[in-house]
mmCIF file of C-alpha atoms in Angstrom:
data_model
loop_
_atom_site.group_PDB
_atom_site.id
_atom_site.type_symbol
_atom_site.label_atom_id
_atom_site.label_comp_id
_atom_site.label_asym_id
_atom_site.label_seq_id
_atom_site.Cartn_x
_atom_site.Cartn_y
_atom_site.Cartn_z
ATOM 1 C CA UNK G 1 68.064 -122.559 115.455
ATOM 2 C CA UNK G 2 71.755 -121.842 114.624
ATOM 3 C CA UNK G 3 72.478 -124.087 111.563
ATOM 4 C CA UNK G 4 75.579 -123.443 111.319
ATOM 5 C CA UNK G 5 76.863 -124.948 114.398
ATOM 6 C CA UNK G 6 74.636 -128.278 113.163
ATOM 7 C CA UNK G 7 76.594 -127.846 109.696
ATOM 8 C CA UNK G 8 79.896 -127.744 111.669
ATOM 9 C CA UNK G 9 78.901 -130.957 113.463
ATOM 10 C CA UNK G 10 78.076 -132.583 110.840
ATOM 11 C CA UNK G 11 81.473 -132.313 109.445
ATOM 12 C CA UNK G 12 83.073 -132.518 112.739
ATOM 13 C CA UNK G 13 84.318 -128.723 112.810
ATOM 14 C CA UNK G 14 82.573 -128.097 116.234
ATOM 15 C CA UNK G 15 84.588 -128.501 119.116
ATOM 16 C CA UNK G 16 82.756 -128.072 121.743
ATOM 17 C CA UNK G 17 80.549 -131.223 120.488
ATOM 18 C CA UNK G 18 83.658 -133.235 120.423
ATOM 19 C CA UNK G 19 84.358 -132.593 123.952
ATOM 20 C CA UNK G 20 80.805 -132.957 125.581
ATOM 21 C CA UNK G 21 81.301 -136.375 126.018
ATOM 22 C CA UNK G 22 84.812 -139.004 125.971
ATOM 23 C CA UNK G 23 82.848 -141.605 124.915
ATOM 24 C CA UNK G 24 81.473 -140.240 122.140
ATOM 25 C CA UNK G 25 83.089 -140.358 117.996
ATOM 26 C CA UNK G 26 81.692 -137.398 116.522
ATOM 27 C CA UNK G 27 83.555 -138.358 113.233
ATOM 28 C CA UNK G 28 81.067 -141.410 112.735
ATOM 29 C CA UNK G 29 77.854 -141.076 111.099
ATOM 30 C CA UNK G 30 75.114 -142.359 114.202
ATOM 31 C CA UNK G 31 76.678 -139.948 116.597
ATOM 32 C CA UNK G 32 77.103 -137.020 114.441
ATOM 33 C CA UNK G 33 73.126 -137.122 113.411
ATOM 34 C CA UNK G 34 72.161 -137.706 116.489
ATOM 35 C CA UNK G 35 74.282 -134.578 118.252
ATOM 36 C CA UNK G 36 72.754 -132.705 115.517
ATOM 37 C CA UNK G 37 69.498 -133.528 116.343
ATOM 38 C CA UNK G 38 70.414 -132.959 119.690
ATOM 39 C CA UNK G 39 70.967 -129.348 119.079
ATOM 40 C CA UNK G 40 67.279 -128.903 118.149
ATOM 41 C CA UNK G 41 66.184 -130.790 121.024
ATOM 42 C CA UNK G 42 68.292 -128.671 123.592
ATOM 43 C CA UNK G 43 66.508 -125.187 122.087
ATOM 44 C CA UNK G 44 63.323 -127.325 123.326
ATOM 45 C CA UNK G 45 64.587 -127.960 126.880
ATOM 46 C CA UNK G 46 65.977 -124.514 127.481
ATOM 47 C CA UNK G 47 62.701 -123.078 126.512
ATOM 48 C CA UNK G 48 60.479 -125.254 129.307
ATOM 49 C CA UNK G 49 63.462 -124.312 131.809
ATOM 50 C CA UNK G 50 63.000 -121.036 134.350
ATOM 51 C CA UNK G 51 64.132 -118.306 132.652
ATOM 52 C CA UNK G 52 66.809 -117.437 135.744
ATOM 53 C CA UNK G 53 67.954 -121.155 134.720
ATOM 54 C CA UNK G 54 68.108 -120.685 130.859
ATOM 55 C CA UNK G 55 70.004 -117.630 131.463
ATOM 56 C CA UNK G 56 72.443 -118.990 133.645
ATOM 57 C CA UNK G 57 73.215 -121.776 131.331
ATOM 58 C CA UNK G 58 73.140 -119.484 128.425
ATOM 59 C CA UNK G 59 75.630 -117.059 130.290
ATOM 60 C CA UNK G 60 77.871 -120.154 131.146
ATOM 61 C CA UNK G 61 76.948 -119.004 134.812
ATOM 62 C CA UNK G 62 76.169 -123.180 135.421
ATOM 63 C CA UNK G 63 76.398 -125.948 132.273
ATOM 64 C CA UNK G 64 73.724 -128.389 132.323
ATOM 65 C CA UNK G 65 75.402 -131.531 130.955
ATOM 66 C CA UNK G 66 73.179 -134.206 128.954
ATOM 67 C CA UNK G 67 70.727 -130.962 128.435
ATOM 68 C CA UNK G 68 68.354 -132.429 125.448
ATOM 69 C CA UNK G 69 67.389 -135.508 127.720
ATOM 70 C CA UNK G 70 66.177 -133.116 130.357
ATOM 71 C CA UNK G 71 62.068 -132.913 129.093
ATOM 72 C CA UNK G 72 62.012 -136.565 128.333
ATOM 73 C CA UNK G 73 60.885 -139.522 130.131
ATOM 74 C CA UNK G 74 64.567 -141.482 130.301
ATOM 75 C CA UNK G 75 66.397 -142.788 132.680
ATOM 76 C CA UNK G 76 69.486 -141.044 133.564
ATOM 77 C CA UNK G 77 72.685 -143.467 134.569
ATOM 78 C CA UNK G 78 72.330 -146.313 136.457
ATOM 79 C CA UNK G 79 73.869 -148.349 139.050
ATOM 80 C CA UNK G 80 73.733 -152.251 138.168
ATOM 81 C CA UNK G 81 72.606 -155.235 140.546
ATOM 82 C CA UNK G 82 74.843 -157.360 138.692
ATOM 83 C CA UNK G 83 74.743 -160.156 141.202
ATOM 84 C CA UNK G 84 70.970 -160.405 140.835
ATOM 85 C CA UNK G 85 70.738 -160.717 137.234
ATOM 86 C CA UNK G 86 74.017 -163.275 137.176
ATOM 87 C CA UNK G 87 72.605 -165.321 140.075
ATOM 88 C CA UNK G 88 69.337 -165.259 139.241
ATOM 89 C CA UNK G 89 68.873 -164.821 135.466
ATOM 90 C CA UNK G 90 66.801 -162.137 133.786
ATOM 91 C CA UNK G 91 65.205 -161.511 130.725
ATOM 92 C CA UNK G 92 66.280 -159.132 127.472
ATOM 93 C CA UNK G 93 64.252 -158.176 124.973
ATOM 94 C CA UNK G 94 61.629 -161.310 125.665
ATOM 95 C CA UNK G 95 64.566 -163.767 126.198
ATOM 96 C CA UNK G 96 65.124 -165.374 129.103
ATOM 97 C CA UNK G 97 68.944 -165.622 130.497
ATOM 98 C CA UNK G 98 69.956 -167.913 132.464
ATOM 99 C CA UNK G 99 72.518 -168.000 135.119
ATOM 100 C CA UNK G 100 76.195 -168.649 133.382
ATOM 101 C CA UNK G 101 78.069 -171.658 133.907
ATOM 102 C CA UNK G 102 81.692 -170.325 133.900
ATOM 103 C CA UNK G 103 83.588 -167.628 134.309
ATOM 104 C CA UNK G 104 84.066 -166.661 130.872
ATOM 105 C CA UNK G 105 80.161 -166.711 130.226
ATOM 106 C CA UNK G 106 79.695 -164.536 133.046
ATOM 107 C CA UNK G 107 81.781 -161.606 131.790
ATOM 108 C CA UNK G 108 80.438 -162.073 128.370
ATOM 109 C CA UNK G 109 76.871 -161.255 130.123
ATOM 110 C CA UNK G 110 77.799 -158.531 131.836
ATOM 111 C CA UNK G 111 78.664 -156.681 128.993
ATOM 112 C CA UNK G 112 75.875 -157.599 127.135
ATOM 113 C CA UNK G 113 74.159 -156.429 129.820
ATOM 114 C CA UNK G 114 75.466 -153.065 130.070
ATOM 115 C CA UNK G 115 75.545 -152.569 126.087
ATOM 116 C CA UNK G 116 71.617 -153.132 126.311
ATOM 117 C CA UNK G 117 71.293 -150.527 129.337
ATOM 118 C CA UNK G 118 73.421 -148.569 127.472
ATOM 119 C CA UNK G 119 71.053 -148.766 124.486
ATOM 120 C CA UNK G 120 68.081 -147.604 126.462
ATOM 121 C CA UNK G 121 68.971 -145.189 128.675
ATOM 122 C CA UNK G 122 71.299 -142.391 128.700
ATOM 123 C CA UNK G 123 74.644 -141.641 131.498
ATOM 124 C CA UNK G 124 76.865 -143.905 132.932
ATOM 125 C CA UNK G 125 76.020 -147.383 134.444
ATOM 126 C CA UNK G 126 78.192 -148.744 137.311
ATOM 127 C CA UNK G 127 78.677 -152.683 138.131
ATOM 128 C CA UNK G 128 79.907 -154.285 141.315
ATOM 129 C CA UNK G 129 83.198 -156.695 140.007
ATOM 130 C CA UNK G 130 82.431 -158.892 143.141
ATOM 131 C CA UNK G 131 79.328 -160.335 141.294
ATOM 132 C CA UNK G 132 81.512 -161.848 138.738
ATOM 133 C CA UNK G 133 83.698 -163.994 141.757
ATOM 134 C CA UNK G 134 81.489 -166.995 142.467
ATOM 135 C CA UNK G 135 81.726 -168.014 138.626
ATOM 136 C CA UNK G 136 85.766 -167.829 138.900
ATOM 137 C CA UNK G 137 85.098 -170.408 141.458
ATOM 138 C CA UNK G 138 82.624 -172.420 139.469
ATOM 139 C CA UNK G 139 85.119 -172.634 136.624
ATOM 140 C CA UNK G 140 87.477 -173.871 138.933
ATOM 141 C CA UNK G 141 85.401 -176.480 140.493
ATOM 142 C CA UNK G 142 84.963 -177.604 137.094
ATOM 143 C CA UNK G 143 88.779 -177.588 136.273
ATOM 144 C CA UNK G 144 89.404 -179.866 139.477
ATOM 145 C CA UNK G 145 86.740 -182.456 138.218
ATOM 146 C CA UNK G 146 88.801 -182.691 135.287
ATOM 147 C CA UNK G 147 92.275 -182.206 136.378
ATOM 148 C CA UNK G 148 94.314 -183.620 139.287
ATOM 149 C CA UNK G 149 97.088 -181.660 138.681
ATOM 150 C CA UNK G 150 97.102 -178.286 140.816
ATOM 151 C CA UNK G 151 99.457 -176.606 138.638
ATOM 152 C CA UNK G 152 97.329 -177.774 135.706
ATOM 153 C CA UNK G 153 93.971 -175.899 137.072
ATOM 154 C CA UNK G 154 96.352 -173.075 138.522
ATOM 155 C CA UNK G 155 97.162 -172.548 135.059
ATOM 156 C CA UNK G 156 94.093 -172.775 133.397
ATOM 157 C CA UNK G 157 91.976 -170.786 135.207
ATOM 158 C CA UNK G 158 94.916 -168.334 135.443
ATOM 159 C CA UNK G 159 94.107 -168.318 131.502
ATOM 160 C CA UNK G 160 90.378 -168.270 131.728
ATOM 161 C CA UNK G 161 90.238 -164.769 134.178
ATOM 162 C CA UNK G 162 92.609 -163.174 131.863
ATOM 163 C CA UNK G 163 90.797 -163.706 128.897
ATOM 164 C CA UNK G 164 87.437 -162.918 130.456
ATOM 165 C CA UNK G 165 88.838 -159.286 132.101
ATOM 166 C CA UNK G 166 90.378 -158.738 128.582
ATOM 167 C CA UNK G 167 86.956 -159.440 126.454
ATOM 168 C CA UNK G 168 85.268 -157.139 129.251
ATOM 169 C CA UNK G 169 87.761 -154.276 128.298
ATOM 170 C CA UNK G 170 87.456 -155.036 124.657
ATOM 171 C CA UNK G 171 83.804 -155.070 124.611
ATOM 172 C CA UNK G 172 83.706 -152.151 126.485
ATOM 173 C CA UNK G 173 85.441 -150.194 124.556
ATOM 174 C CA UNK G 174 84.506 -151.026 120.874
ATOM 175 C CA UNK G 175 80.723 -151.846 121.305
ATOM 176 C CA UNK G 176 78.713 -148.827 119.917
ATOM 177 C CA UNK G 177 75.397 -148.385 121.070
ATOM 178 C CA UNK G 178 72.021 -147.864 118.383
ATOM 179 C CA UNK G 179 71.094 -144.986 120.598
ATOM 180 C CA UNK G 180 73.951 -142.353 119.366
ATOM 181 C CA UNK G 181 76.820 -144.085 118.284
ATOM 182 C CA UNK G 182 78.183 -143.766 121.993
ATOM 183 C CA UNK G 183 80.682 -146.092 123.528
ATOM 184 C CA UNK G 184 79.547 -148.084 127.106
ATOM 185 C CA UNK G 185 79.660 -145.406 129.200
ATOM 186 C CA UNK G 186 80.903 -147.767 132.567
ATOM 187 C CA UNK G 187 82.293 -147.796 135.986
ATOM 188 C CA UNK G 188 83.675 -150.739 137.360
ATOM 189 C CA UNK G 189 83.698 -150.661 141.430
ATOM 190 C CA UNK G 190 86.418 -152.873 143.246
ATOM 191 C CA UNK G 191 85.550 -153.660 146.699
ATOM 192 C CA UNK G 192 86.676 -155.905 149.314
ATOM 193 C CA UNK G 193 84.101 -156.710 151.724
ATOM 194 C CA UNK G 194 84.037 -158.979 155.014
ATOM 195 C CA UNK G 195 81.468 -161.043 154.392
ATOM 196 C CA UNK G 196 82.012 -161.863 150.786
ATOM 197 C CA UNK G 197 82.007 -165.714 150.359
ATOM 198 C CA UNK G 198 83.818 -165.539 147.708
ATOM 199 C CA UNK G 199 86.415 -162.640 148.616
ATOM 200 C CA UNK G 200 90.007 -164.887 147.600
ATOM 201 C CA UNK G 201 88.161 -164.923 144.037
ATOM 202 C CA UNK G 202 87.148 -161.238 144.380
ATOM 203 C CA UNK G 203 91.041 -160.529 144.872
ATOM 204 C CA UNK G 204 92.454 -162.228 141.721
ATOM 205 C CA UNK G 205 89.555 -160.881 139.576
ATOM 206 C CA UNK G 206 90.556 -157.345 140.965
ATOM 207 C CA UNK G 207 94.685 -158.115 140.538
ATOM 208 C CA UNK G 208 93.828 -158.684 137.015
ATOM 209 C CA UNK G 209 91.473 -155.838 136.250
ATOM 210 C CA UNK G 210 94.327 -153.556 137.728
ATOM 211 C CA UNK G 211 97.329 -155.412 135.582
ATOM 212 C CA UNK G 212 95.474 -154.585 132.495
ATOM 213 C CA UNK G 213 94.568 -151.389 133.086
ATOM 214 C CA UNK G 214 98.441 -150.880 133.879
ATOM 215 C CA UNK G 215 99.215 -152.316 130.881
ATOM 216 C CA UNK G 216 96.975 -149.863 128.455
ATOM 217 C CA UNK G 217 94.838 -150.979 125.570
ATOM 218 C CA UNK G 218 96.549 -150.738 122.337
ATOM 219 C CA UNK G 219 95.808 -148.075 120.014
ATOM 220 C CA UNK G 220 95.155 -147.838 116.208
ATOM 221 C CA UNK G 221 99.102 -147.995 115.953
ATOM 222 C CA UNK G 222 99.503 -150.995 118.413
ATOM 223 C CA UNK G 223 100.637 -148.572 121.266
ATOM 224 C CA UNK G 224 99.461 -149.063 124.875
ATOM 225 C CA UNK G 225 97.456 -145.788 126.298
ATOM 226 C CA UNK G 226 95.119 -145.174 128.595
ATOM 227 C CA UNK G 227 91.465 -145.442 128.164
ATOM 228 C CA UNK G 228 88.660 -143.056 129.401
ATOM 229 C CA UNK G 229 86.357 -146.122 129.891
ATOM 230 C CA UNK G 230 85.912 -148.371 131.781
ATOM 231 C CA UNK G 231 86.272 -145.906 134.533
ATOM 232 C CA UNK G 232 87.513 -147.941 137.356
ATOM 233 C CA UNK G 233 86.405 -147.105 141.469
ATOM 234 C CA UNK G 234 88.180 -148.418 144.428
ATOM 235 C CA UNK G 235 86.651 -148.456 147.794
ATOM 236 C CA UNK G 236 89.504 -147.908 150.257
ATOM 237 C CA UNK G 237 89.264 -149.583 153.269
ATOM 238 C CA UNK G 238 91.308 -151.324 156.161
ATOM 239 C CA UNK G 239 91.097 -154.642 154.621
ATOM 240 C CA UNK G 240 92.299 -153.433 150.978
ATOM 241 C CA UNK G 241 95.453 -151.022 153.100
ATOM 242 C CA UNK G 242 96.086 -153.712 155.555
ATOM 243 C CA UNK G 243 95.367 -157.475 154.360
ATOM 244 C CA UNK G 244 95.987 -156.922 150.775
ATOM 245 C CA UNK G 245 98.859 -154.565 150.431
ATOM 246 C CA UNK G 246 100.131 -156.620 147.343
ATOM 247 C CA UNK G 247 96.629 -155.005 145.917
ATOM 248 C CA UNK G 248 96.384 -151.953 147.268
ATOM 249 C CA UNK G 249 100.655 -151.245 145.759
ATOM 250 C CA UNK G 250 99.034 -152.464 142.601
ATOM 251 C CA UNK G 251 96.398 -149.666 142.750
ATOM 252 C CA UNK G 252 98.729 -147.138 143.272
ATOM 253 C CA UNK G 253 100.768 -147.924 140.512
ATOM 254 C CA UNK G 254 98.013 -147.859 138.246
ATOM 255 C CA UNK G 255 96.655 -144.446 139.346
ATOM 256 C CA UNK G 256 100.548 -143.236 138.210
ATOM 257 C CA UNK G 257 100.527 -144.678 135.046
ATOM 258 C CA UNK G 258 96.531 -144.625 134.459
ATOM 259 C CA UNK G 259 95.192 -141.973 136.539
ATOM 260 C CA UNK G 260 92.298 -144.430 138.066
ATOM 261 C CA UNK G 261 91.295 -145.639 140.197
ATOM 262 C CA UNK G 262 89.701 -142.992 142.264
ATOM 263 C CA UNK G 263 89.106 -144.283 145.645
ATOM 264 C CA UNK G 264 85.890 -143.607 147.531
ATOM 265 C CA UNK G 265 85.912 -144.091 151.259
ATOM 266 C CA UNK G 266 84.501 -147.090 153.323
ATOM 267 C CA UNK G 267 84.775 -145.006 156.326
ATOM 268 C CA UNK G 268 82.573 -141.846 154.799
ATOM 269 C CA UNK G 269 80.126 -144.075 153.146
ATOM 270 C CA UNK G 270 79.296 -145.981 156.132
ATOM 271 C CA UNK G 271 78.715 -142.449 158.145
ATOM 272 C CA UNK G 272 77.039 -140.790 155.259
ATOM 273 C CA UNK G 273 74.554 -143.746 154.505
ATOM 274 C CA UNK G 274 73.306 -145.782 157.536
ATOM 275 C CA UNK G 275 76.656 -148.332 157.405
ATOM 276 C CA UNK G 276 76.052 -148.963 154.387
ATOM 277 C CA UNK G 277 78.326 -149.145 151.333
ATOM 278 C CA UNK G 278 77.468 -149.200 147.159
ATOM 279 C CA UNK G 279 78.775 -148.564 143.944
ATOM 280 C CA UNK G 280 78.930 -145.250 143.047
ATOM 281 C CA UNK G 281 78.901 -143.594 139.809
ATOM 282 C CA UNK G 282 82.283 -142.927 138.139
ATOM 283 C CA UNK G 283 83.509 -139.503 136.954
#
């Protein structure tokens, strides 16, 4: 085992380490140990591997990312059924979650649900934002029941999607997971669909997402920049270029300033995969 590349990440001299991964801090202690260790563990994988595939690798011929997962038993990135565990509850580490009962709760959950995936598996995990649109419009039925005014709940719940898109991006980006001191690695897909009940509360959700992304996430200095995560997926279709071309300007612009969304195609999906469409994982 070379020790000196394990000395030089341990004191953050090795670049290739930094760059494996954008969601990974070498500088801090939990990731550090645990790409040294992973060192060892990759010597272990490349020696159960064909020899015509350890070569290659060796020879930078191919790179097999993620290489000292490959002999265990893990699961490798994931793509969420967030509506299922919003709508119908589901359980973390023996407790029982129950269905939120705003908005605000709802994004909260979703990244405590992906900070626990992220915790026990290893790769990227993608959810569908259209899960989150029923609970805009619970915590607007609620608003009504206790305002008349229209401008009042316009207002309000104007408030509570902006805070709940900004705690997502917050959360997202400074929760560490106990595995190896590794950011959430996430993809958030934005989809407009036909038959989505709630799709006027899908829009505004999306509208937001976009407008902060635009906007940037402030730095240690207090200076907007882009983010590598969350990694943000459009699916282009007619309804996105033709009904909502307020949306679909407010993509572009963000993939100028931002450089995401990447855009996935409705029409390719649908051909590729029995007319079916689903969240795919970002890269």
């Amino acid at each position: 085992m070379d020790l000196t590349k394990v000395n030089n990440i341990l004191f953050d001299n090795d670049e290739e380490s930094k760059r494996s991964n954008s969601n990974k801090n070498t500088t801090m202690i939990g990731t550090s140990r645990c790409v040294a260790i992973e060192e060892y563990v990759k010597e272990l994988s490349l020696d159960n591997l064909p020899e015509d595939i350890k070569q290659a690798h060796l020879n930078w011929e191919i790179y097999i990312h993620d290489l000292w997962f490959w002999m265990m038993p893990f699961i490798n990135c994931c793509l969420i059924n967030l509506q299922d565990m919003l709508d119908n509850g589901t359980v973390l580490n023996e407790i029982k979650i129950e269905s939120p009962k705003s908005f605000q709760t709802a994004c909260n959950l979703t990244i405590q649900f992906m900070f626990w995936l992220a915790s026990m598996m290893y790769g990227g995990k993608t959810i569908p934002i259209h899960a989150l649109s029923k609970y805009l419009k619970i915590t607007e039925d609620k608003l009504k029941e206790k305002y008349k005014d229209e401008n009042i709940v316009k207002q309000l719940l104007a408030d509570e999607l902006k805070s709940g898109i900004q705690t997502m991006y917050y959360q997202t980006l400074t929760l560490i997971s106990n595995q190896d001191g590794q950011g959430i690695f996430s993809t958030w897909y934005l989809e407009f669909r036909e038959d989505d009940p709630y799709l006027k509360y899908t829009k505004m959700i999306i509208d937001e997402i976009l407008k902060q992304k635009i906007k940037g996430m402030p730095n240690a200095q207090g200076i907007p920049h882009s983010t590598a995560m969350p990694k943000l997926v459009m699916l282009l279709n007619p309804l996105l270029i033709n009904e909502y071309k307020d949306t679909y300007k407010l993509t572009l612009e963000c993939i100028s300033k931002r450089s995401m969304p990447d855009f996935v195609s409705e029409k390719i999906l649908k051909k590729n995969h029995n007319g079916q469409t689903f969240w795919p994982m970002g890269k």
